[in-house]
C-alpha positions as protocol buffer text, in pm:
chain_id: "A"
residue {
  index: 1
  type: MET
  ca { x: 2638 y: 2367 z: 1964 }
}
residue {
  index: 2
  type: ARG
  ca { x: 2624 y: 2566 z: 1638 }
}
residue {
  index: 3
  type: SER
  ca { x: 2641 y: 2904 z: 1811 }
}
residue {
  index: 4
  type: GLY
  ca { x: 2944 y: 2791 z: 2014 }
}
residue {
  index: 5
  type: ILE
  ca { x: 3127 y: 2676 z: 1702 }
}
residue {
  index: 6
  type: PHE
  ca { x: 3057 y: 2999 z: 1517 }
}
residue {
  index: 7
  type: ASP
  ca { x: 3158 y: 3204 z: 1820 }
}
residue {
  index: 8
  type: GLY
  ca { x: 3488 y: 3014 z: 1842 }
}
residue {
  index: 9
  type: VAL
  ca { x: 3559 y: 3047 z: 1470 }
}
residue {
  index: 10
  type: SER
  ca { x: 3478 y: 3420 z: 1478 }
}
residue {
  index: 11
  type: ARG
  ca { x: 3709 y: 3476 z: 1775 }
}
residue {
  index: 12
  type: ALA
  ca { x: 3990 y: 3280 z: 1608 }
}
residue {
  index: 13
  type: LYS
  ca { x: 3949 y: 3481 z: 1287 }
}
residue {
  index: 14
  type: GLU
  ca { x: 3956 y: 3808 z: 1483 }
}
residue {
  index: 15
  type: ALA
  ca { x: 4272 y: 3702 z: 1665 }
}
residue {
  index: 16
  type: TYR
  ca { x: 4463 y: 3537 z: 1379 }
}
residue {
  index: 17
  type: GLY
  ca { x: 4315 y: 3675 z: 1058 }
}
residue {
  index: 18
  type: ASP
  ca { x: 4193 y: 3476 z: 760 }
}
residue {
  index: 19
  type: LEU
  ca { x: 4288 y: 3124 z: 865 }
}
residue {
  index: 20
  type: LYS
  ca { x: 4188 y: 2787 z: 727 }
}
residue {
  index: 21
  type: ILE
  ca { x: 3942 y: 2579 z: 927 }
}
residue {
  index: 22
  type: MET
  ca { x: 3985 y: 2200 z: 959 }
}
residue {
  index: 23
  type: VAL
  ca { x: 3665 y: 2014 z: 1044 }
}
residue {
  index: 24
  type: THR
  ca { x: 3704 y: 1652 z: 1154 }
}
residue {
  index: 25
  type: GLY
  ca { x: 3520 y: 1371 z: 1329 }
}
residue {
  index: 26
  type: HIS
  ca { x: 3501 y: 996 z: 1377 }
}
residue {
  index: 27
  type: SER
  ca { x: 3204 y: 771 z: 1297 }
}
residue {
  index: 28
  type: ILE
  ca { x: 2877 y: 951 z: 1382 }
}
residue {
  index: 29
  type: GLY
  ca { x: 3089 y: 1250 z: 1487 }
}
residue {
  index: 30
  type: GLY
  ca { x: 3212 y: 1255 z: 1126 }
}
residue {
  index: 31
  type: ALA
  ca { x: 2853 y: 1280 z: 1006 }
}
residue {
  index: 32
  type: MET
  ca { x: 2793 y: 1571 z: 1243 }
}
residue {
  index: 33
  type: ALA
  ca { x: 3120 y: 1729 z: 1128 }
}
residue {
  index: 34
  type: ALA
  ca { x: 3005 y: 1703 z: 765 }
}
residue {
  index: 35
  type: PHE
  ca { x: 2701 y: 1918 z: 835 }
}
residue {
  index: 36
  type: CYS
  ca { x: 2919 y: 2160 z: 1033 }
}
residue {
  index: 37
  type: GLY
  ca { x: 3170 y: 2180 z: 746 }
}
residue {
  index: 38
  type: LEU
  ca { x: 2893 y: 2251 z: 497 }
}
residue {
  index: 39
  type: ASP
  ca { x: 2752 y: 2524 z: 720 }
}
residue {
  index: 40
  type: LEU
  ca { x: 3096 y: 2683 z: 770 }
}
residue {
  index: 41
  type: ALA
  ca { x: 3175 y: 2667 z: 396 }
}
residue {
  index: 42
  type: LEU
  ca { x: 2850 y: 2844 z: 312 }
}
residue {
  index: 43
  type: ILE
  ca { x: 2932 y: 3121 z: 559 }
}
residue {
  index: 44
  type: TYR
  ca { x: 3312 y: 3157 z: 528 }
}
residue {
  index: 45
  type: GLY
  ca { x: 3368 y: 3027 z: 174 }
}
residue {
  index: 46
  type: SER
  ca { x: 3485 y: 2693 z: 40 }
}
residue {
  index: 47
  type: LYS
  ca { x: 3851 y: 2787 z: 13 }
}
residue {
  index: 48
  type: ASN
  ca { x: 3873 y: 2834 z: 390 }
}
residue {
  index: 49
  type: ILE
  ca { x: 3730 y: 2495 z: 491 }
}
residue {
  index: 50
  type: GLN
  ca { x: 3914 y: 2162 z: 495 }
}
residue {
  index: 51
  type: PHE
  ca { x: 3724 y: 1849 z: 595 }
}
residue {
  index: 52
  type: MET
  ca { x: 3847 y: 1505 z: 700 }
}
residue {
  index: 53
  type: THR
  ca { x: 3660 y: 1224 z: 872 }
}
residue {
  index: 54
  type: PHE
  ca { x: 3742 y: 876 z: 992 }
}
residue {
  index: 55
  type: GLY
  ca { x: 3490 y: 591 z: 960 }
}
residue {
  index: 56
  type: MET
  ca { x: 3198 y: 822 z: 876 }
}
residue {
  index: 57
  type: PRO
  ca { x: 2861 y: 667 z: 781 }
}
residue {
  index: 58
  type: ILE
  ca { x: 2690 y: 777 z: 460 }
}
residue {
  index: 59
  type: ILE
  ca { x: 2471 y: 1083 z: 522 }
}
residue {
  index: 60
  type: GLY
  ca { x: 2293 y: 1171 z: 199 }
}
residue {
  index: 61
  type: ASN
  ca { x: 2164 y: 1084 z: -144 }
}
residue {
  index: 62
  type: VAL
  ca { x: 2335 y: 1148 z: -479 }
}
residue {
  index: 63
  type: ALA
  ca { x: 2204 y: 1507 z: -502 }
}
residue {
  index: 64
  type: PHE
  ca { x: 2335 y: 1591 z: -154 }
}
residue {
  index: 65
  type: ALA
  ca { x: 2674 y: 1428 z: -227 }
}
residue {
  index: 66
  type: SER
  ca { x: 2706 y: 1632 z: -547 }
}
residue {
  index: 67
  type: TYR
  ca { x: 2609 y: 1956 z: -374 }
}
residue {
  index: 68
  type: TYR
  ca { x: 2845 y: 1890 z: -82 }
}
residue {
  index: 69
  type: SER
  ca { x: 3133 y: 1818 z: -321 }
}
residue {
  index: 70
  type: GLN
  ca { x: 3082 y: 2155 z: -489 }
}
residue {
  index: 71
  type: VAL
  ca { x: 3053 y: 2356 z: -166 }
}
residue {
  index: 72
  type: VAL
  ca { x: 3329 y: 2176 z: 31 }
}
residue {
  index: 73
  type: PRO
  ca { x: 3579 y: 2056 z: -231 }
}
residue {
  index: 74
  type: ASN
  ca { x: 3863 y: 2000 z: 19 }
}
residue {
  index: 75
  type: THR
  ca { x: 3698 y: 1686 z: 157 }
}
residue {
  index: 76
  type: PHE
  ca { x: 3861 y: 1355 z: 251 }
}
residue {
  index: 77
  type: ARG
  ca { x: 3704 y: 1052 z: 414 }
}
residue {
  index: 78
  type: VAL
  ca { x: 3939 y: 797 z: 567 }
}
residue {
  index: 79
  type: THR
  ca { x: 3794 y: 447 z: 602 }
}
residue {
  index: 80
  type: HIS
  ca { x: 3927 y: 106 z: 697 }
}
residue {
  index: 81
  type: GLY
  ca { x: 3867 y: -160 z: 435 }
}
residue {
  index: 82
  type: HIS
  ca { x: 3686 y: -388 z: 681 }
}
residue {
  index: 83
  type: ASP
  ca { x: 3481 y: -124 z: 866 }
}
residue {
  index: 84
  type: LEU
  ca { x: 3108 y: -168 z: 809 }
}
residue {
  index: 85
  type: VAL
  ca { x: 2999 y: 179 z: 929 }
}
residue {
  index: 86
  type: PRO
  ca { x: 3124 y: 378 z: 623 }
}
residue {
  index: 87
  type: HIS
  ca { x: 2905 y: 160 z: 400 }
}
residue {
  index: 88
  type: LEU
  ca { x: 2579 y: 221 z: 584 }
}
residue {
  index: 89
  type: PRO
  ca { x: 2304 y: 289 z: 501 }
}
residue {
  index: 90
  type: PRO
  ca { x: 2358 y: 117 z: 165 }
}
residue {
  index: 91
  type: TYR
  ca { x: 2100 y: 313 z: -35 }
}
residue {
  index: 92
  type: TYR
  ca { x: 2269 y: 650 z: 26 }
}
residue {
  index: 93
  type: HIS
  ca { x: 2574 y: 796 z: -145 }
}
residue {
  index: 94
  type: HIS
  ca { x: 2911 y: 926 z: -15 }
}
residue {
  index: 95
  type: PHE
  ca { x: 3082 y: 1238 z: -138 }
}
residue {
  index: 96
  type: PRO
  ca { x: 3441 y: 1204 z: -261 }
}
residue {
  index: 97
  type: THR
  ca { x: 3737 y: 1168 z: -185 }
}
residue {
  index: 98
  type: GLU
  ca { x: 3781 y: 840 z: 3 }
}
residue {
  index: 99
  type: VAL
  ca { x: 4112 y: 706 z: 134 }
}
residue {
  index: 100
  type: ILE
  ca { x: 4081 y: 335 z: 214 }
}
residue {
  index: 101
  type: LEU
  ca { x: 4323 y: 185 z: 464 }
}
residue {
  index: 102
  type: LEU
  ca { x: 4397 y: -185 z: 429 }
}
residue {
  index: 103
  type: ASP
  ca { x: 4574 y: -421 z: 666 }
}
residue {
  index: 104
  type: PHE
  ca { x: 4905 y: -547 z: 534 }
}
residue {
  index: 105
  type: LEU
  ca { x: 4751 y: -897 z: 525 }
}
residue {
  index: 106
  type: ASP
  ca { x: 4491 y: -776 z: 271 }
}
residue {
  index: 107
  type: PHE
  ca { x: 4747 y: -771 z: -9 }
}
């Protein structure tokens, strides 16, 4: 899958110039997208990568979260206040920034 993604990004950059890349995913796809976003940021530079996930599980420890935040600063995780998946596994650590959606009945 990695070679296909890099081939597609390279073709898009050849056709349209220096464009921003948005990496996104939902749940476990968000976890896979996080690793893809990190890989792309290391190759194309942090300023060109934007990252947003929905309901993504936690994928690393404190050191990884800190490193990821430095390499991919344009990162947003969208979670629902009652979704269990973004809080698992509990002994790992998320990278910032989290946007928590609440039901109107939660107020």
